[in-house]
Amino acid sequence: MAGAPLPPPAGGTGWKGLTIPLLIPAWAVVGIFMLLPVLLMVVYSFLTKEFRGGVVWDFTLAAYDQFFLNRGLFGDEPPVIEWTYISIFWRSIWQAALATLACLLVGFPTAWFIATRPAAQRTVWLFLITIPYWVNLLIRTVSLKFLIRENGPLNDSLMSLGLITDPLPLVNTNLAVQLGLFYSYLPFMVLPVYAAVERYNFALSEAAADLYAGRWTILREIVLPVVRPGIVAGCILVFVPSLGAFLAPDLLGGAKTYMIGSLIDEQFRGSQGNWPFGAAVSVVLMTMVLLVLLWQARAAARGARG
Amino acid sequence: MKGVRHYPGFLGIAVACLVVLYAPLVVVTIYSFNDSPSITTWGGFSWRWYADVFTGPEAERFGAAAWNSVTIAVLAATASTAIAVAAALAMIRGGRFRGKSATYALINLPLLVPEIVTAVATLIFFSAIGLTTGYLTILIAHITFCIPFAYLPIAARLSGIEEVYEQAARDLYATRAQAFRLVLLPLLMPGVISGYLLAFIISLDDFIITNFVKGAGMETLPTAIFGSVKQGIKPNIMAISTLMLAVSVLFVSLSYLVNRIGQKTRA
């Protein structure tokens, strides 16, 4: 080979100069097809409804007015607070909170139990918890409906065991929606709580036990504060999708179990829809979720400092 | 001291947790082999509903839907994984730059916004720019929301790989491309495969966003199943569900295997 050898490159891996070009695809795709649509949705929530589902570019507060205020049948009465949509939101928050609590009460002991197994058993348990996490949510919800329906296997077996005499009318009730949310998002609770418990230093519990603290005192006073970040993460992962859930209320619930997801969905179906109103409901939902996430981020930052 | 790890009743709750998670899936799997056309009575073991899925009156509809689902999942997973690898290289290896935390938030935006809100926003966007709904709109939407799912395992793997391997290759006159292809990419592979599998299954599973942007006449497997289930759960739906369940189990197993191998080659 002719010529002097090239000087060896001075350290580094050579990626620094490429930062911007490497990020362009992600910026472009998420920016154009996610961020821009969300901003456009906010704009749409201030537009006027078109007759056959669509919008007219006239700015108005009509969608938010419809959401929050009731001006009577002909719109000429003094405005009072409209409770229809607020109560749908309230019920959704309530349902999502109950589902989160149920997931926590079952998920924490499960995660704890898995984390205290020997390594080989732990792998098997985690594998079993992970499978439903990867199974299509629609199929899981349909399966649950099949199991709990009026003449379904659950009622059949309860009746043949003599525990009940008539089938439990579970489907199309709030309880079924509740069960559906719990069942849908349970793995989302177990996995992050497990990750926190796995890192827990059991010497803390042992020290407390040596000082005559009881089992449940140790759990309450020492374990729970230490694994709190995992619990908070799990609660958010259950609460947020439960709040906007569509499949569980749609397939398992009835007319009286309307949740935010169904309300939004309805606004975009055919000529009965109202796009600006649907956009406004989505904006309210998104704002609530972002507030929850912001609260969590601040709590996490405080936890990291203190 | 074993005592502090043991809490009475936790075993029972853990077992109950598995029963709750699996009971519906097991029941549907069993009933998919039911010979009886009624879903309430057991008529003996049979493969007839599986045959019905592939040759029955609805075979064409489900076949077309399955083809759409799988091709969209392959394309969306490939595109989002490629975008995620590039983004991870910039975020992990690119040092500090202005707007880094904003970029991180942007990449994760599809995870932060509730799915139904993403669905509404995407529908509004496509209708505003006049893009006729169908295969292309579903594909674009899937690529977008698959990016964070592909990004997370890839970035996690990359941040665990020290820079010395690439530096050594570069010191030995490997070009940047050679150092990437021959040194970094093989080390990164477990993360790339995990990200790809996750993106693939997320795309295959999606119902809400697809249902909003698909338009009339266009179906993926979940929207086709949803349409059928609205008229009641039929045995052929249970057979399709069981097949999709099998695909999911296969994918989790693959992902576990890849992670296992990845841990052995941990850089």
Short mmCIF file of N, CA, C and O in Angstrom, two decimals, chain A residues 153-244:
data_model
loop_
_atom_site.label_atom_id
_atom_site.label_comp_id
_atom_site.label_asym_id
_atom_site.label_seq_id
_atom_site.Cartn_x
_atom_site.Cartn_y
_atom_site.Cartn_z
N PRO A 153 -70.21 -20.19 30.37
CA PRO A 153 -69.57 -21.21 31.22
C PRO A 153 -69.50 -20.80 32.70
O PRO A 153 -69.64 -21.65 33.57
N LEU A 154 -69.32 -19.52 33.00
CA LEU A 154 -69.22 -19.12 34.41
C LEU A 154 -70.53 -19.38 35.13
O LEU A 154 -70.57 -20.04 36.17
N ASN A 155 -71.64 -18.88 34.54
CA ASN A 155 -72.94 -19.10 35.16
C ASN A 155 -73.30 -20.58 35.20
O ASN A 155 -73.84 -21.06 36.20
N ASP A 156 -72.96 -21.32 34.13
CA ASP A 156 -73.23 -22.76 34.10
C ASP A 156 -72.55 -23.47 35.27
O ASP A 156 -73.17 -24.27 35.97
N SER A 157 -71.24 -23.15 35.46
CA SER A 157 -70.53 -23.88 36.49
C SER A 157 -70.99 -23.45 37.88
O SER A 157 -71.09 -24.28 38.78
N LEU A 158 -71.31 -22.16 38.05
CA LEU A 158 -71.81 -21.73 39.36
C LEU A 158 -73.14 -22.40 39.68
O LEU A 158 -73.41 -22.79 40.81
N MET A 159 -73.98 -22.55 38.62
CA MET A 159 -75.28 -23.18 38.85
C MET A 159 -75.15 -24.67 39.13
O MET A 159 -75.83 -25.21 39.99
N SER A 160 -74.24 -25.34 38.41
CA SER A 160 -74.11 -26.78 38.64
C SER A 160 -73.44 -27.05 39.99
O SER A 160 -73.62 -28.12 40.56
N LEU A 161 -72.69 -26.06 40.49
CA LEU A 161 -72.14 -26.21 41.84
C LEU A 161 -73.18 -25.89 42.90
O LEU A 161 -72.94 -26.08 44.08
N GLY A 162 -74.32 -25.38 42.46
CA GLY A 162 -75.39 -25.06 43.39
C GLY A 162 -75.18 -23.76 44.14
O GLY A 162 -75.83 -23.50 45.14
N LEU A 163 -74.23 -22.94 43.69
CA LEU A 163 -73.97 -21.67 44.38
C LEU A 163 -75.04 -20.63 44.07
O LEU A 163 -75.34 -19.77 44.89
N ILE A 164 -75.58 -20.70 42.86
CA ILE A 164 -76.66 -19.79 42.49
C ILE A 164 -77.76 -20.59 41.82
O ILE A 164 -77.49 -21.68 41.28
N THR A 165 -78.97 -20.10 41.84
CA THR A 165 -80.05 -20.83 41.19
C THR A 165 -80.40 -20.23 39.83
O THR A 165 -80.77 -20.95 38.91
N ASP A 166 -80.27 -18.91 39.71
CA ASP A 166 -80.51 -18.26 38.42
C ASP A 166 -79.21 -17.66 37.93
O ASP A 166 -78.37 -17.25 38.73
N PRO A 167 -79.03 -17.61 36.58
CA PRO A 167 -77.79 -17.03 36.07
C PRO A 167 -77.64 -15.57 36.50
O PRO A 167 -78.61 -14.82 36.56
N LEU A 168 -76.41 -15.20 36.85
CA LEU A 168 -76.14 -13.81 37.21
C LEU A 168 -76.19 -12.96 35.95
O LEU A 168 -75.50 -13.27 34.97
N PRO A 169 -76.98 -11.89 35.95
CA PRO A 169 -77.02 -11.03 34.76
C PRO A 169 -75.82 -10.07 34.77
O PRO A 169 -75.95 -8.92 35.14
N LEU A 170 -74.66 -10.57 34.36
CA LEU A 170 -73.44 -9.76 34.46
C LEU A 170 -73.26 -8.83 33.28
O LEU A 170 -72.92 -7.66 33.43
N VAL A 171 -73.47 -9.39 32.05
CA VAL A 171 -73.22 -8.60 30.85
C VAL A 171 -74.17 -7.42 30.79
O VAL A 171 -75.32 -7.51 31.24
N ASN A 172 -73.70 -6.30 30.25
CA ASN A 172 -74.46 -5.04 30.15
C ASN A 172 -74.67 -4.36 31.49
O ASN A 172 -75.63 -3.63 31.67
N THR A 173 -73.78 -4.62 32.46
CA THR A 173 -73.87 -3.90 33.72
C THR A 173 -72.56 -3.15 33.94
O THR A 173 -71.56 -3.42 33.29
N ASN A 174 -72.62 -2.22 34.91
CA ASN A 174 -71.40 -1.52 35.32
C ASN A 174 -70.35 -2.49 35.82
O ASN A 174 -69.16 -2.30 35.59
N LEU A 175 -70.81 -3.52 36.52
CA LEU A 175 -69.89 -4.49 37.09
C LEU A 175 -69.09 -5.18 35.99
O LEU A 175 -67.89 -5.42 36.12
N ALA A 176 -69.77 -5.50 34.88
CA ALA A 176 -69.08 -6.16 33.77
C ALA A 176 -68.02 -5.23 33.17
O ALA A 176 -66.91 -5.68 32.84
N VAL A 177 -68.35 -3.95 33.03
CA VAL A 177 -67.37 -2.99 32.50
C VAL A 177 -66.18 -2.90 33.45
O VAL A 177 -65.02 -2.91 33.04
N GLN A 178 -66.50 -2.85 34.76
CA GLN A 178 -65.47 -2.80 35.79
C GLN A 178 -64.54 -4.01 35.68
O GLN A 178 -63.32 -3.88 35.66
N LEU A 179 -65.17 -5.18 35.59
CA LEU A 179 -64.41 -6.42 35.47
C LEU A 179 -63.57 -6.40 34.19
O LEU A 179 -62.42 -6.83 34.17
N GLY A 180 -64.15 -5.86 33.11
CA GLY A 180 -63.44 -5.80 31.84
C GLY A 180 -62.21 -4.93 31.92
O GLY A 180 -61.15 -5.29 31.42
N LEU A 181 -62.33 -3.76 32.58
CA LEU A 181 -61.18 -2.87 32.72
C LEU A 181 -60.11 -3.54 33.58
O LEU A 181 -58.92 -3.51 33.25
N PHE A 182 -60.54 -4.12 34.69
CA PHE A 182 -59.62 -4.82 35.59
C PHE A 182 -58.87 -5.92 34.84
O PHE A 182 -57.64 -6.00 34.88
N TYR A 183 -59.62 -6.71 34.10
CA TYR A 183 -59.04 -7.83 33.37
C TYR A 183 -58.12 -7.34 32.24
O TYR A 183 -57.06 -7.90 32.01
N SER A 184 -58.52 -6.24 31.57
CA SER A 184 -57.73 -5.74 30.45
C SER A 184 -56.35 -5.27 30.90
O SER A 184 -55.36 -5.52 30.23
N TYR A 185 -56.31 -4.54 32.02
CA TYR A 185 -55.08 -3.81 32.35
C TYR A 185 -54.33 -4.37 33.54
O TYR A 185 -53.32 -3.79 33.96
N LEU A 186 -54.78 -5.53 34.09
CA LEU A 186 -54.09 -6.13 35.23
C LEU A 186 -52.58 -6.37 34.98
O LEU A 186 -51.76 -6.03 35.83
N PRO A 187 -52.19 -6.90 33.81
CA PRO A 187 -50.75 -7.09 33.60
C PRO A 187 -49.96 -5.78 33.64
O PRO A 187 -48.79 -5.77 34.02
N PHE A 188 -50.62 -4.65 33.29
CA PHE A 188 -49.94 -3.36 33.29
C PHE A 188 -49.58 -2.94 34.70
O PHE A 188 -48.73 -2.07 34.90
N MET A 189 -50.30 -3.48 35.70
CA MET A 189 -49.98 -3.19 37.09
C MET A 189 -48.89 -4.12 37.60
O MET A 189 -47.93 -3.68 38.23
N VAL A 190 -49.02 -5.42 37.29
CA VAL A 190 -48.10 -6.41 37.86
C VAL A 190 -46.66 -6.13 37.41
O VAL A 190 -45.74 -6.15 38.23
N LEU A 191 -46.45 -5.84 36.13
CA LEU A 191 -45.08 -5.76 35.62
C LEU A 191 -44.27 -4.61 36.23
O LEU A 191 -43.17 -4.85 36.72
N PRO A 192 -44.77 -3.35 36.25
CA PRO A 192 -43.96 -2.30 36.89
C PRO A 192 -43.79 -2.48 38.39
O PRO A 192 -42.73 -2.17 38.93
N VAL A 193 -44.83 -2.97 39.09
CA VAL A 193 -44.69 -3.20 40.53
C VAL A 193 -43.64 -4.29 40.77
O VAL A 193 -42.80 -4.17 41.66
N TYR A 194 -43.68 -5.31 39.94
CA TYR A 194 -42.67 -6.37 40.06
C TYR A 194 -41.26 -5.79 39.90
O TYR A 194 -40.36 -6.10 40.68
N ALA A 195 -41.08 -4.92 38.90
CA ALA A 195 -39.76 -4.34 38.65
C ALA A 195 -39.27 -3.57 39.88
O ALA A 195 -38.08 -3.60 40.20
N ALA A 196 -40.20 -2.91 40.61
CA ALA A 196 -39.81 -2.17 41.81
C ALA A 196 -39.51 -3.12 42.97
O ALA A 196 -38.52 -2.95 43.68
N VAL A 197 -40.36 -4.14 43.16
CA VAL A 197 -40.17 -5.06 44.29
C VAL A 197 -38.88 -5.87 44.10
O VAL A 197 -38.17 -6.17 45.05
N GLU A 198 -38.56 -6.17 42.82
CA GLU A 198 -37.36 -6.97 42.55
C GLU A 198 -36.10 -6.25 43.04
O GLU A 198 -35.14 -6.88 43.46
N ARG A 199 -36.11 -4.91 42.96
CA ARG A 199 -34.95 -4.14 43.40
C ARG A 199 -34.97 -3.84 44.90
O ARG A 199 -34.04 -3.26 45.43
N TYR A 200 -36.07 -4.22 45.56
CA TYR A 200 -36.20 -3.91 46.99
C TYR A 200 -35.16 -4.69 47.79
O TYR A 200 -34.93 -5.88 47.54
N ASN A 201 -34.53 -4.00 48.73
CA ASN A 201 -33.51 -4.62 49.57
C ASN A 201 -34.18 -5.23 50.80
O ASN A 201 -34.60 -4.51 51.70
N PHE A 202 -34.27 -6.56 50.84
CA PHE A 202 -35.01 -7.22 51.91
C PHE A 202 -34.34 -7.07 53.26
O PHE A 202 -34.94 -7.36 54.29
N ALA A 203 -33.07 -6.61 53.26
CA ALA A 203 -32.40 -6.35 54.54
C ALA A 203 -33.16 -5.29 55.34
O ALA A 203 -33.18 -5.33 56.56
N LEU A 204 -33.84 -4.38 54.64
CA LEU A 204 -34.65 -3.36 55.33
C LEU A 204 -35.75 -4.02 56.14
O LEU A 204 -35.99 -3.67 57.29
N SER A 205 -36.44 -4.98 55.50
CA SER A 205 -37.51 -5.69 56.21
C SER A 205 -36.93 -6.48 57.38
O SER A 205 -37.52 -6.52 58.46
N GLU A 206 -35.76 -7.10 57.16
CA GLU A 206 -35.16 -7.91 58.22
C GLU A 206 -34.78 -7.04 59.41
O GLU A 206 -35.01 -7.41 60.57
N ALA A 207 -34.22 -5.86 59.11
CA ALA A 207 -33.85 -4.94 60.20
C ALA A 207 -35.08 -4.57 61.01
O ALA A 207 -35.06 -4.56 62.25
N ALA A 208 -36.17 -4.27 60.31
CA ALA A 208 -37.40 -3.89 61.00
C ALA A 208 -37.94 -5.05 61.82
O ALA A 208 -38.40 -4.88 62.96
N ALA A 209 -37.85 -6.27 61.27
CA ALA A 209 -38.34 -7.44 61.99
C ALA A 209 -37.50 -7.67 63.25
O ALA A 209 -38.04 -8.05 64.30
N ASP A 210 -36.20 -7.43 63.14
CA ASP A 210 -35.33 -7.58 64.32
C ASP A 210 -35.73 -6.62 65.42
O ASP A 210 -35.49 -6.86 66.59
N LEU A 211 -36.30 -5.49 65.01
CA LEU A 211 -36.75 -4.50 65.99
C LEU A 211 -38.21 -4.72 66.34
O LEU A 211 -38.91 -3.80 66.76
N TYR A 212 -38.68 -5.95 66.12
CA TYR A 212 -40.01 -6.39 66.54
C TYR A 212 -41.16 -5.72 65.80
O TYR A 212 -42.27 -5.64 66.35
N ALA A 213 -40.93 -5.22 64.60
CA ALA A 213 -42.06 -4.73 63.80
C ALA A 213 -42.79 -5.94 63.23
O ALA A 213 -42.15 -6.93 62.85
N GLY A 214 -44.09 -5.87 63.20
CA GLY A 214 -44.87 -6.97 62.64
C GLY A 214 -44.83 -6.94 61.12
O GLY A 214 -44.43 -5.94 60.52
N ARG A 215 -45.24 -8.08 60.51
CA ARG A 215 -45.25 -8.22 59.07
C ARG A 215 -45.96 -7.08 58.33
O ARG A 215 -45.45 -6.50 57.40
N TRP A 216 -47.17 -6.79 58.80
CA TRP A 216 -47.99 -5.81 58.08
C TRP A 216 -47.52 -4.39 58.35
O TRP A 216 -47.66 -3.52 57.51
N THR A 217 -46.94 -4.18 59.56
CA THR A 217 -46.33 -2.88 59.84
C THR A 217 -45.17 -2.65 58.89
O THR A 217 -45.00 -1.56 58.33
N ILE A 218 -44.34 -3.68 58.70
CA ILE A 218 -43.19 -3.56 57.79
C ILE A 218 -43.68 -3.23 56.39
O ILE A 218 -43.17 -2.33 55.73
N LEU A 219 -44.74 -3.94 55.96
CA LEU A 219 -45.26 -3.71 54.61
C LEU A 219 -45.72 -2.27 54.45
O LEU A 219 -45.40 -1.60 53.47
N ARG A 220 -46.45 -1.77 55.45
CA ARG A 220 -47.03 -0.45 55.35
C ARG A 220 -45.99 0.65 55.51
O ARG A 220 -45.97 1.61 54.76
N GLU A 221 -45.09 0.48 56.50
CA GLU A 221 -44.18 1.57 56.85
C GLU A 221 -42.89 1.56 56.04
O GLU A 221 -42.24 2.59 55.91
N ILE A 222 -42.47 0.41 55.55
CA ILE A 222 -41.16 0.34 54.90
C ILE A 222 -41.28 -0.05 53.43
O ILE A 222 -40.80 0.66 52.55
N VAL A 223 -41.95 -1.18 53.16
CA VAL A 223 -41.99 -1.67 51.78
C VAL A 223 -42.73 -0.69 50.86
O VAL A 223 -42.20 -0.26 49.85
N LEU A 224 -43.95 -0.31 51.24
CA LEU A 224 -44.76 0.52 50.35
C LEU A 224 -44.09 1.85 50.00
O LEU A 224 -44.05 2.21 48.83
N PRO A 225 -43.51 2.58 50.98
CA PRO A 225 -42.82 3.82 50.59
C PRO A 225 -41.65 3.57 49.64
O PRO A 225 -41.43 4.37 48.72
N VAL A 226 -40.92 2.46 49.82
CA VAL A 226 -39.75 2.21 48.98
C VAL A 226 -40.15 1.85 47.55
O VAL A 226 -39.54 2.31 46.59
N VAL A 227 -41.19 1.04 47.39
CA VAL A 227 -41.57 0.60 46.04
C VAL A 227 -42.62 1.54 45.42
O VAL A 227 -43.16 1.24 44.35
N ARG A 228 -42.86 2.68 46.06
CA ARG A 228 -43.90 3.60 45.59
C ARG A 228 -43.78 3.99 44.12
O ARG A 228 -44.80 4.01 43.41
N PRO A 229 -42.56 4.30 43.61
CA PRO A 229 -42.49 4.67 42.19
C PRO A 229 -43.08 3.60 41.27
O PRO A 229 -43.79 3.92 40.31
N GLY A 230 -42.82 2.32 41.58
CA GLY A 230 -43.36 1.23 40.77
C GLY A 230 -44.87 1.19 40.86
O GLY A 230 -45.57 0.96 39.86
N ILE A 231 -45.40 1.43 42.08
CA ILE A 231 -46.86 1.41 42.26
C ILE A 231 -47.50 2.56 41.49
O ILE A 231 -48.51 2.38 40.81
N VAL A 232 -46.88 3.75 41.58
CA VAL A 232 -47.43 4.91 40.86
C VAL A 232 -47.41 4.65 39.35
O VAL A 232 -48.40 4.89 38.65
N ALA A 233 -46.29 4.11 38.85
CA ALA A 233 -46.20 3.80 37.41
C ALA A 233 -47.31 2.83 37.01
O ALA A 233 -48.00 3.03 36.00
N GLY A 234 -47.51 1.78 37.82
CA GLY A 234 -48.54 0.79 37.52
C GLY A 234 -49.92 1.42 37.52
O GLY A 234 -50.74 1.16 36.63
N CYS A 235 -50.19 2.29 38.52
CA CYS A 235 -51.50 2.93 38.61
C CYS A 235 -51.77 3.79 37.38
O CYS A 235 -52.88 3.79 36.85
N ILE A 236 -50.74 4.52 36.91
CA ILE A 236 -50.93 5.37 35.73
C ILE A 236 -51.19 4.50 34.50
O ILE A 236 -52.06 4.81 33.68
N LEU A 237 -50.43 3.40 34.39
CA LEU A 237 -50.59 2.52 33.22
C LEU A 237 -51.96 1.86 33.18
O LEU A 237 -52.43 1.45 32.13
N VAL A 238 -52.62 1.74 34.34
CA VAL A 238 -53.97 1.19 34.36
C VAL A 238 -55.01 2.31 34.20
O VAL A 238 -55.95 2.19 33.42
N PHE A 239 -54.78 3.41 34.94
CA PHE A 239 -55.79 4.47 34.99
C PHE A 239 -55.98 5.14 33.62
O PHE A 239 -57.11 5.32 33.17
N VAL A 240 -54.88 5.52 32.97
CA VAL A 240 -54.98 6.30 31.73
C VAL A 240 -55.71 5.53 30.63
O VAL A 240 -56.68 6.05 30.06
N PRO A 241 -55.31 4.29 30.31
CA PRO A 241 -56.10 3.60 29.26
C PRO A 241 -57.51 3.26 29.69
O PRO A 241 -58.42 3.23 28.86
N SER A 242 -57.74 3.04 31.01
CA SER A 242 -59.11 2.76 31.47
C SER A 242 -60.02 3.96 31.22
O SER A 242 -61.18 3.81 30.85
N LEU A 243 -59.46 5.16 31.45
CA LEU A 243 -60.24 6.38 31.31
C LEU A 243 -60.77 6.56 29.89
O LEU A 243 -61.92 6.96 29.69
N GLY A 244 -59.94 6.25 28.89
CA GLY A 244 -60.37 6.41 27.51
C GLY A 244 -60.81 5.11 26.87
O GLY A 244 -60.90 5.03 25.65
#
